[in-house]
Amino acid sequence: LPAGLSQWFPALEVLDVSGTGLTEMGAELLSLPCLHTLLAKNNRLGGPGSLPKGLGQAPLARSLRVLNLSGNRFSEVPPALLQLRELRSLSLGGNRLHSIPPDIQELQSLEFLYLGGNFITAIPPELAKLPSLRYLVLCDNKIQSIPPQLAQLHSLRSLSLHNNLLTYLPREILNLVHLEELSLRGNPLVVRFVRDLTYNPPSLQELAGRTVKTRNIPYAPSDLPDSLVRYLSLASNCPNPKCGGVYFDSCVRQIKFVDFCGKYRLPLMHYLCSPECSSPYSSASQSSTSQSESDSEDEASVAAHRMQKVLLG
């Protein structure tokens, strides 16, 4: 950055030095008391001395609200950034980050955090201690699980998790009462969801067994071979209270996403006797099976106005 910047532009509020090949930002930044937005995307920042010393104690630390360092070469979140206590928006996408420091919780004013396109493998529980966070972008990383503590982000409106390694979501995700958008495409969880929609038709034996059980056809052990009596005893009740059917070996295994245009209740595995049972309201009331009771409790915890947006593709 040019020397004398603060003398030439003492009232500078927005500075954009993106795509200029910068390898470091000098001490001139520290004495810009009015600067609230600093954009330094797509440079070569990330080495020692990339950020000026004393950043956390400078006037800039009190004035800066938006900082965008995406598309640089940072391998870790610079500790100096964690001293910018008034920061509202921080973007570090497309860097070389492998972790999120627990001290991220120090940014108590943060509302927008963009860490997409890195190599992050885990989310620290401390991230949940950001009371004002509304938008969290963690897409295109290597994250394998979501800590249940993330449900403490009560202000969260949007959570982007697409293109990671997630195979499940914690049940606590329902506590994000203001969540409006949840992006999950490109995760094993979603791939499994799509794959599990395939349905193997029941065998003739299962069809006969279903008929016997659903129509309450009486039989005695003396009427059937022992193997068929045992088989009939293995019937499982379909958890859909509107169905009343049973299944043996053939069932539909689903991650419980509802409505193709994006609404969801809870991304958990559940089992149905046939594809016709996959109603959005299939488990809204109590049934006799433990699976149904579990589903009903989950459904009861999510009122209709809480249905949110899930992006699968």
mmCIF file of C-alpha atoms in Angstrom:
data_model
loop_
_atom_site.group_PDB
_atom_site.id
_atom_site.type_symbol
_atom_site.label_atom_id
_atom_site.label_comp_id
_atom_site.label_asym_id
_atom_site.label_seq_id
_atom_site.Cartn_x
_atom_site.Cartn_y
_atom_site.Cartn_z
ATOM 1 C CA LEU A 1 0.000 0.000 0.000
ATOM 2 C CA PRO A 2 1.291 3.491 -0.768
ATOM 3 C CA ALA A 3 2.996 5.482 1.967
ATOM 4 C CA GLY A 4 1.091 8.515 3.158
ATOM 5 C CA LEU A 5 -2.301 6.903 2.500
ATOM 6 C CA SER A 6 -3.736 8.143 5.780
ATOM 7 C CA GLN A 7 -2.461 11.667 5.103
ATOM 8 C CA TRP A 8 -4.006 11.821 1.641
ATOM 9 C CA PHE A 9 -7.342 10.252 2.594
ATOM 10 C CA PRO A 10 -7.856 10.697 6.354
ATOM 11 C CA ALA A 11 -11.631 10.191 6.020
ATOM 12 C CA LEU A 12 -11.397 7.078 3.815
ATOM 13 C CA GLU A 13 -14.236 4.683 4.557
ATOM 14 C CA VAL A 14 -13.975 1.996 1.851
ATOM 15 C CA LEU A 15 -10.737 0.612 0.404
ATOM 16 C CA ASP A 16 -10.676 -2.001 -2.370
ATOM 17 C CA VAL A 17 -7.241 -3.389 -3.288
ATOM 18 C CA SER A 18 -8.503 -6.671 -4.733
ATOM 19 C CA GLY A 19 -6.572 -8.338 -7.539
ATOM 20 C CA THR A 20 -3.525 -6.107 -7.244
ATOM 21 C CA GLY A 21 -0.957 -8.804 -6.428
ATOM 22 C CA LEU A 22 -0.437 -7.611 -2.857
ATOM 23 C CA THR A 23 1.803 -9.740 -0.655
ATOM 24 C CA GLU A 24 1.465 -7.531 2.425
ATOM 25 C CA MET A 25 -0.493 -4.596 3.771
ATOM 26 C CA GLY A 26 1.568 -1.963 5.495
ATOM 27 C CA ALA A 27 1.233 0.087 8.649
ATOM 28 C CA GLU A 28 -0.496 2.896 6.748
ATOM 29 C CA LEU A 29 -3.756 1.048 7.283
ATOM 30 C CA LEU A 30 -3.551 1.369 11.044
ATOM 31 C CA SER A 31 -4.114 5.133 11.076
ATOM 32 C CA LEU A 32 -7.286 5.178 8.980
ATOM 33 C CA PRO A 33 -9.814 5.894 11.738
ATOM 34 C CA CYS A 34 -12.869 5.973 9.448
ATOM 35 C CA LEU A 35 -12.193 2.858 7.358
ATOM 36 C CA HIS A 36 -15.092 0.444 7.779
ATOM 37 C CA THR A 37 -14.736 -1.749 4.652
ATOM 38 C CA LEU A 38 -11.497 -3.336 3.459
ATOM 39 C CA LEU A 39 -11.558 -5.559 0.380
ATOM 40 C CA ALA A 40 -8.328 -7.375 -0.473
ATOM 41 C CA LYS A 41 -9.568 -10.369 -2.472
ATOM 42 C CA ASN A 42 -7.513 -12.390 -4.952
ATOM 43 C CA ASN A 43 -4.043 -11.304 -3.919
ATOM 44 C CA ARG A 44 -1.010 -13.149 -2.601
ATOM 45 C CA LEU A 45 -1.462 -12.418 1.076
ATOM 46 C CA GLY A 46 -0.774 -15.161 3.575
ATOM 47 C CA GLY A 47 2.929 -15.144 4.300
ATOM 48 C CA PRO A 48 4.694 -13.667 7.343
ATOM 49 C CA GLY A 49 4.071 -9.949 7.601
ATOM 50 C CA SER A 50 0.982 -9.984 5.402
ATOM 51 C CA LEU A 51 -0.916 -7.956 7.971
ATOM 52 C CA PRO A 52 0.496 -4.948 9.824
ATOM 53 C CA LYS A 53 1.691 -5.400 13.387
ATOM 54 C CA GLY A 54 -0.426 -3.865 16.103
ATOM 55 C CA LEU A 55 -3.637 -4.304 14.126
ATOM 56 C CA GLY A 56 -5.680 -5.178 17.190
ATOM 57 C CA GLN A 57 -4.705 -1.999 19.042
ATOM 58 C CA ALA A 58 -4.976 0.443 16.123
ATOM 59 C CA PRO A 59 -7.883 2.812 15.380
ATOM 60 C CA LEU A 60 -8.695 0.517 12.449
ATOM 61 C CA ALA A 61 -9.639 -2.243 14.890
ATOM 62 C CA ARG A 62 -12.443 -0.061 16.226
ATOM 63 C CA SER A 63 -13.734 1.165 12.875
ATOM 64 C CA LEU A 64 -13.509 -1.897 10.611
ATOM 65 C CA ARG A 65 -16.817 -3.655 9.977
ATOM 66 C CA VAL A 66 -16.230 -5.592 6.721
ATOM 67 C CA LEU A 67 -13.047 -7.489 5.850
ATOM 68 C CA ASN A 68 -12.722 -9.646 2.732
ATOM 69 C CA LEU A 69 -9.499 -11.634 2.318
ATOM 70 C CA SER A 70 -10.889 -14.366 0.067
ATOM 71 C CA GLY A 71 -8.710 -15.808 -2.678
ATOM 72 C CA ASN A 72 -5.402 -15.422 -0.876
ATOM 73 C CA ARG A 73 -2.894 -17.847 0.635
ATOM 74 C CA PHE A 74 -3.631 -17.926 4.346
ATOM 75 C CA SER A 75 -3.050 -21.362 5.867
ATOM 76 C CA GLU A 76 -4.540 -20.278 9.196
ATOM 77 C CA VAL A 77 -6.801 -17.513 10.404
ATOM 78 C CA PRO A 78 -4.360 -14.725 11.390
ATOM 79 C CA PRO A 79 -4.562 -14.200 15.170
ATOM 80 C CA ALA A 80 -4.616 -10.433 14.597
ATOM 81 C CA LEU A 81 -8.011 -10.738 12.901
ATOM 82 C CA LEU A 82 -9.487 -12.197 16.058
ATOM 83 C CA GLN A 83 -8.862 -8.870 17.780
ATOM 84 C CA LEU A 84 -11.172 -6.967 15.423
ATOM 85 C CA ARG A 85 -14.028 -7.045 17.905
ATOM 86 C CA GLU A 86 -16.305 -4.714 15.922
ATOM 87 C CA LEU A 87 -16.110 -6.800 12.732
ATOM 88 C CA ARG A 88 -19.510 -7.648 11.247
ATOM 89 C CA SER A 89 -18.415 -9.527 8.113
ATOM 90 C CA LEU A 90 -15.324 -11.700 7.611
ATOM 91 C CA SER A 91 -14.552 -13.529 4.365
ATOM 92 C CA LEU A 92 -11.637 -15.955 4.085
ATOM 93 C CA GLY A 93 -12.940 -18.165 1.301
ATOM 94 C CA GLY A 94 -10.611 -19.774 -1.207
ATOM 95 C CA ASN A 95 -7.559 -19.791 1.025
ATOM 96 C CA ARG A 96 -5.635 -22.736 2.466
ATOM 97 C CA LEU A 97 -7.219 -22.982 5.898
ATOM 98 C CA HIS A 98 -7.265 -26.402 7.545
ATOM 99 C CA SER A 99 -9.012 -25.396 10.757
ATOM 100 C CA ILE A 100 -11.102 -22.766 12.477
ATOM 101 C CA PRO A 101 -9.456 -21.477 15.668
ATOM 102 C CA PRO A 102 -11.542 -21.771 18.856
ATOM 103 C CA ASP A 103 -10.792 -18.088 19.480
ATOM 104 C CA ILE A 104 -13.193 -17.262 16.651
ATOM 105 C CA GLN A 105 -15.637 -16.789 19.536
ATOM 106 C CA GLU A 106 -13.909 -13.473 20.277
ATOM 107 C CA LEU A 107 -15.613 -11.877 17.252
ATOM 108 C CA GLN A 108 -18.812 -11.264 19.174
ATOM 109 C CA SER A 109 -20.211 -8.757 16.661
ATOM 110 C CA LEU A 110 -19.788 -11.047 13.648
ATOM 111 C CA GLU A 111 -22.909 -11.489 11.504
ATOM 112 C CA PHE A 112 -21.440 -12.979 8.300
ATOM 113 C CA LEU A 113 -18.649 -15.567 8.167
ATOM 114 C CA TYR A 114 -17.459 -16.981 4.829
ATOM 115 C CA LEU A 115 -14.938 -19.833 4.983
ATOM 116 C CA GLY A 116 -15.902 -21.736 1.847
ATOM 117 C CA GLY A 117 -13.349 -23.287 -0.487
ATOM 118 C CA ASN A 118 -10.725 -24.255 2.071
ATOM 119 C CA PHE A 119 -9.534 -27.553 3.576
ATOM 120 C CA ILE A 120 -11.360 -27.344 6.895
ATOM 121 C CA THR A 121 -12.108 -30.768 8.408
ATOM 122 C CA ALA A 122 -13.906 -29.856 11.652
ATOM 123 C CA ILE A 123 -16.025 -27.125 13.181
ATOM 124 C CA PRO A 124 -15.034 -26.103 16.708
ATOM 125 C CA PRO A 125 -17.918 -25.922 19.204
ATOM 126 C CA GLU A 126 -16.726 -22.412 20.079
ATOM 127 C CA LEU A 127 -18.143 -21.214 16.768
ATOM 128 C CA ALA A 128 -21.551 -21.520 18.394
ATOM 129 C CA LYS A 129 -20.666 -18.674 20.764
ATOM 130 C CA LEU A 130 -21.211 -15.979 18.142
ATOM 131 C CA PRO A 131 -24.574 -14.551 19.221
ATOM 132 C CA SER A 132 -25.098 -12.287 16.208
ATOM 133 C CA LEU A 133 -24.074 -14.701 13.445
ATOM 134 C CA ARG A 134 -26.737 -14.764 10.713
ATOM 135 C CA TYR A 135 -24.912 -16.220 7.693
ATOM 136 C CA LEU A 136 -22.378 -19.042 7.940
ATOM 137 C CA VAL A 137 -20.763 -20.363 4.768
ATOM 138 C CA LEU A 138 -18.646 -23.524 5.120
ATOM 139 C CA CYS A 139 -19.175 -25.024 1.669
ATOM 140 C CA ASP A 140 -16.464 -26.752 -0.376
ATOM 141 C CA ASN A 141 -14.429 -28.019 2.552
ATOM 142 C CA LYS A 142 -13.800 -31.466 4.051
ATOM 143 C CA ILE A 143 -16.127 -31.275 7.041
ATOM 144 C CA GLN A 144 -17.393 -34.666 8.229
ATOM 145 C CA SER A 145 -19.759 -33.712 11.050
ATOM 146 C CA ILE A 146 -21.600 -30.792 12.572
ATOM 147 C CA PRO A 147 -21.229 -30.251 16.327
ATOM 148 C CA PRO A 148 -24.610 -30.177 18.084
ATOM 149 C CA GLN A 149 -23.525 -26.961 19.792
ATOM 150 C CA LEU A 150 -24.178 -25.177 16.508
ATOM 151 C CA ALA A 151 -27.834 -25.215 17.520
ATOM 152 C CA GLN A 152 -26.956 -22.376 19.903
ATOM 153 C CA LEU A 153 -26.641 -20.000 16.934
ATOM 154 C CA HIS A 154 -30.142 -18.678 17.472
ATOM 155 C CA SER A 155 -29.700 -15.761 15.059
ATOM 156 C CA LEU A 156 -28.606 -17.980 12.156
ATOM 157 C CA ARG A 157 -30.604 -17.472 8.947
ATOM 158 C CA SER A 158 -28.471 -19.292 6.372
ATOM 159 C CA LEU A 159 -26.114 -22.268 6.707
ATOM 160 C CA SER A 160 -24.178 -23.369 3.615
ATOM 161 C CA LEU A 161 -22.639 -26.830 3.929
ATOM 162 C CA HIS A 162 -22.672 -28.065 0.333
ATOM 163 C CA ASN A 163 -19.762 -30.064 -1.072
ATOM 164 C CA ASN A 164 -18.437 -31.453 2.192
ATOM 165 C CA LEU A 165 -18.245 -34.997 3.613
ATOM 166 C CA LEU A 166 -21.340 -34.928 5.822
ATOM 167 C CA THR A 167 -23.200 -38.202 6.291
ATOM 168 C CA TYR A 168 -25.726 -36.917 8.847
ATOM 169 C CA LEU A 169 -26.951 -33.855 10.684
ATOM 170 C CA PRO A 170 -27.464 -33.636 14.446
ATOM 171 C CA ARG A 171 -31.056 -33.646 15.620
ATOM 172 C CA GLU A 172 -30.321 -30.381 17.416
ATOM 173 C CA ILE A 173 -30.361 -28.632 14.027
ATOM 174 C CA LEU A 174 -34.087 -28.096 14.652
ATOM 175 C CA ASN A 175 -33.247 -25.656 17.410
ATOM 176 C CA LEU A 176 -32.120 -23.175 14.757
ATOM 177 C CA VAL A 177 -35.542 -21.590 14.873
ATOM 178 C CA HIS A 178 -34.742 -18.732 12.474
ATOM 179 C CA LEU A 179 -32.950 -20.828 9.861
ATOM 180 C CA GLU A 180 -34.318 -20.070 6.401
ATOM 181 C CA GLU A 181 -31.782 -21.763 4.142
ATOM 182 C CA LEU A 182 -29.749 -24.940 4.542
ATOM 183 C CA SER A 183 -27.534 -25.992 1.628
ATOM 184 C CA LEU A 184 -26.526 -29.664 1.626
ATOM 185 C CA ARG A 185 -25.956 -30.686 -1.992
ATOM 186 C CA GLY A 186 -22.799 -32.609 -2.785
ATOM 187 C CA ASN A 187 -22.589 -34.383 0.590
ATOM 188 C CA PRO A 188 -22.735 -38.162 1.136
ATOM 189 C CA LEU A 189 -25.879 -37.524 3.179
ATOM 190 C CA VAL A 190 -27.688 -36.162 0.152
ATOM 191 C CA VAL A 191 -26.195 -38.765 -2.186
ATOM 192 C CA ARG A 192 -27.455 -41.469 0.162
ATOM 193 C CA PHE A 193 -30.847 -39.805 0.340
ATOM 194 C CA VAL A 194 -31.223 -39.922 -3.422
ATOM 195 C CA ARG A 195 -29.937 -43.477 -3.661
ATOM 196 C CA ASP A 196 -32.232 -44.739 -0.916
ATOM 197 C CA LEU A 197 -35.291 -43.556 -2.762
ATOM 198 C CA THR A 198 -34.939 -46.656 -4.952
ATOM 199 C CA TYR A 199 -37.329 -49.380 -3.908
ATOM 200 C CA ASN A 200 -37.023 -53.130 -4.371
ATOM 201 C CA PRO A 201 -40.510 -54.594 -4.911
ATOM 202 C CA PRO A 202 -41.624 -57.138 -2.302
ATOM 203 C CA SER A 203 -41.443 -60.829 -3.100
ATOM 204 C CA LEU A 204 -44.561 -62.946 -3.595
ATOM 205 C CA GLN A 205 -44.026 -64.348 -0.110
ATOM 206 C CA GLU A 206 -43.939 -60.859 1.358
ATOM 207 C CA LEU A 207 -47.024 -59.793 -0.565
ATOM 208 C CA ALA A 208 -48.887 -62.817 0.807
ATOM 209 C CA GLY A 209 -47.621 -62.120 4.313
ATOM 210 C CA ARG A 210 -48.694 -58.487 4.088
ATOM 211 C CA THR A 211 -52.169 -59.564 3.019
ATOM 212 C CA VAL A 212 -52.488 -61.987 5.921
ATOM 213 C CA LYS A 213 -51.406 -59.371 8.471
ATOM 214 C CA THR A 214 -53.256 -56.321 7.138
ATOM 215 C CA ARG A 215 -56.548 -58.189 6.617
ATOM 216 C CA ASN A 216 -56.217 -60.025 9.934
ATOM 217 C CA ILE A 217 -56.702 -63.406 8.267
ATOM 218 C CA PRO A 218 -56.744 -65.958 11.082
ATOM 219 C CA TYR A 219 -54.229 -68.788 11.066
ATOM 220 C CA ALA A 220 -52.877 -71.329 13.500
ATOM 221 C CA PRO A 221 -49.451 -72.978 13.676
ATOM 222 C CA SER A 222 -51.080 -76.162 12.472
ATOM 223 C CA ASP A 223 -52.189 -74.381 9.265
ATOM 224 C CA LEU A 224 -48.739 -73.309 8.057
ATOM 225 C CA PRO A 225 -45.164 -74.585 8.029
ATOM 226 C CA ASP A 226 -43.072 -73.425 10.973
ATOM 227 C CA SER A 227 -40.915 -71.280 8.674
ATOM 228 C CA LEU A 228 -43.942 -69.263 7.509
ATOM 229 C CA VAL A 229 -45.253 -68.859 11.058
ATOM 230 C CA ARG A 230 -41.877 -67.438 12.072
ATOM 231 C CA TYR A 231 -41.865 -65.236 8.988
ATOM 232 C CA LEU A 232 -45.287 -63.780 9.799
ATOM 233 C CA SER A 233 -44.124 -62.992 13.328
ATOM 234 C CA LEU A 234 -41.430 -60.694 11.895
ATOM 235 C CA ALA A 235 -43.868 -58.173 10.422
ATOM 236 C CA SER A 236 -43.074 -54.538 11.196
ATOM 237 C CA ASN A 237 -45.815 -51.932 11.323
ATOM 238 C CA CYS A 238 -45.462 -49.086 8.853
ATOM 239 C CA PRO A 239 -44.970 -45.858 10.856
ATOM 240 C CA ASN A 240 -47.350 -43.966 8.575
ATOM 241 C CA PRO A 241 -50.606 -43.786 10.599
ATOM 242 C CA LYS A 242 -52.562 -43.238 7.399
ATOM 243 C CA CYS A 243 -51.310 -46.533 5.985
ATOM 244 C CA GLY A 244 -51.835 -49.261 8.581
ATOM 245 C CA GLY A 245 -49.674 -51.601 6.510
ATOM 246 C CA VAL A 246 -46.777 -53.861 7.422
ATOM 247 C CA TYR A 247 -43.498 -54.834 5.824
ATOM 248 C CA PHE A 248 -41.022 -57.680 6.189
ATOM 249 C CA ASP A 249 -37.845 -57.433 4.110
ATOM 250 C CA SER A 250 -38.892 -54.841 1.562
ATOM 251 C CA CYS A 251 -39.163 -51.261 2.801
ATOM 252 C CA VAL A 252 -38.330 -47.753 1.698
ATOM 253 C CA ARG A 253 -35.367 -46.264 3.553
ATOM 254 C CA GLN A 254 -35.342 -42.489 3.379
ATOM 255 C CA ILE A 255 -33.608 -39.477 4.755
ATOM 256 C CA LYS A 256 -36.624 -37.494 5.821
ATOM 257 C CA PHE A 257 -36.584 -34.547 3.453
ATOM 258 C CA VAL A 258 -39.964 -33.207 2.420
ATOM 259 C CA ASP A 259 -41.092 -31.403 -0.755
ATOM 260 C CA PHE A 260 -38.849 -31.259 -3.816
ATOM 261 C CA CYS A 261 -38.854 -27.460 -3.905
ATOM 262 C CA GLY A 262 -36.959 -27.193 -0.672
ATOM 263 C CA LYS A 263 -38.972 -27.614 2.524
ATOM 264 C CA TYR A 264 -37.747 -30.007 5.182
ATOM 265 C CA ARG A 265 -38.450 -31.154 8.679
ATOM 266 C CA LEU A 266 -35.636 -33.380 9.796
ATOM 267 C CA PRO A 267 -32.898 -35.155 7.837
ATOM 268 C CA LEU A 268 -33.115 -38.520 9.623
ATOM 269 C CA MET A 269 -33.475 -42.043 8.303
ATOM 270 C CA HIS A 270 -36.955 -43.544 8.503
ATOM 271 C CA TYR A 271 -38.627 -46.657 7.088
ATOM 272 C CA LEU A 272 -41.898 -47.052 5.193
ATOM 273 C CA CYS A 273 -43.661 -50.051 3.699
ATOM 274 C CA SER A 274 -43.883 -48.555 0.197
ATOM 275 C CA PRO A 275 -43.114 -45.389 -1.780
ATOM 276 C CA GLU A 276 -46.797 -44.415 -1.546
ATOM 277 C CA CYS A 277 -46.292 -43.829 2.178
ATOM 278 C CA SER A 278 -43.761 -41.042 1.725
ATOM 279 C CA SER A 279 -46.252 -38.303 2.517
ATOM 280 C CA PRO A 280 -44.866 -35.038 3.947
ATOM 281 C CA TYR A 281 -47.198 -35.538 6.910
ATOM 282 C CA SER A 282 -46.765 -39.285 7.255
ATOM 283 C CA SER A 283 -45.704 -39.182 10.895
ATOM 284 C CA ALA A 284 -47.707 -36.270 12.216
ATOM 285 C CA SER A 285 -49.625 -38.344 14.759
ATOM 286 C CA GLN A 286 -48.891 -41.136 17.179
ATOM 287 C CA SER A 287 -48.621 -44.786 16.224
ATOM 288 C CA SER A 288 -47.852 -47.977 18.093
ATOM 289 C CA THR A 289 -44.286 -48.502 16.940
ATOM 290 C CA SER A 290 -41.256 -46.930 18.579
ATOM 291 C CA GLN A 291 -40.091 -45.632 15.207
ATOM 292 C CA SER A 292 -43.407 -43.854 14.784
ATOM 293 C CA GLU A 293 -43.251 -42.395 18.271
ATOM 294 C CA SER A 294 -39.779 -41.063 17.576
ATOM 295 C CA ASP A 295 -40.898 -39.544 14.296
ATOM 296 C CA SER A 296 -43.974 -38.046 15.927
ATOM 297 C CA GLU A 297 -41.910 -36.350 18.603
ATOM 298 C CA ASP A 298 -39.657 -34.916 15.932
ATOM 299 C CA GLU A 299 -42.617 -33.728 13.896
ATOM 300 C CA ALA A 300 -44.283 -32.171 16.902
ATOM 301 C CA SER A 301 -41.175 -30.108 17.555
ATOM 302 C CA VAL A 302 -41.401 -28.488 14.145
ATOM 303 C CA ALA A 303 -44.511 -26.401 13.568
ATOM 304 C CA ALA A 304 -45.647 -25.704 10.033
ATOM 305 C CA HIS A 305 -44.242 -22.181 10.084
ATOM 306 C CA ARG A 306 -40.810 -23.602 10.902
ATOM 307 C CA MET A 307 -40.453 -25.517 7.616
ATOM 308 C CA GLN A 308 -37.298 -24.230 6.019
ATOM 309 C CA LYS A 309 -35.405 -24.308 2.750
ATOM 310 C CA VAL A 310 -33.029 -27.129 1.853
ATOM 311 C CA LEU A 311 -30.945 -26.895 -1.296
ATOM 312 C CA LEU A 312 -30.190 -30.341 -2.650
ATOM 313 C CA GLY A 313 -28.922 -29.395 -6.091
#
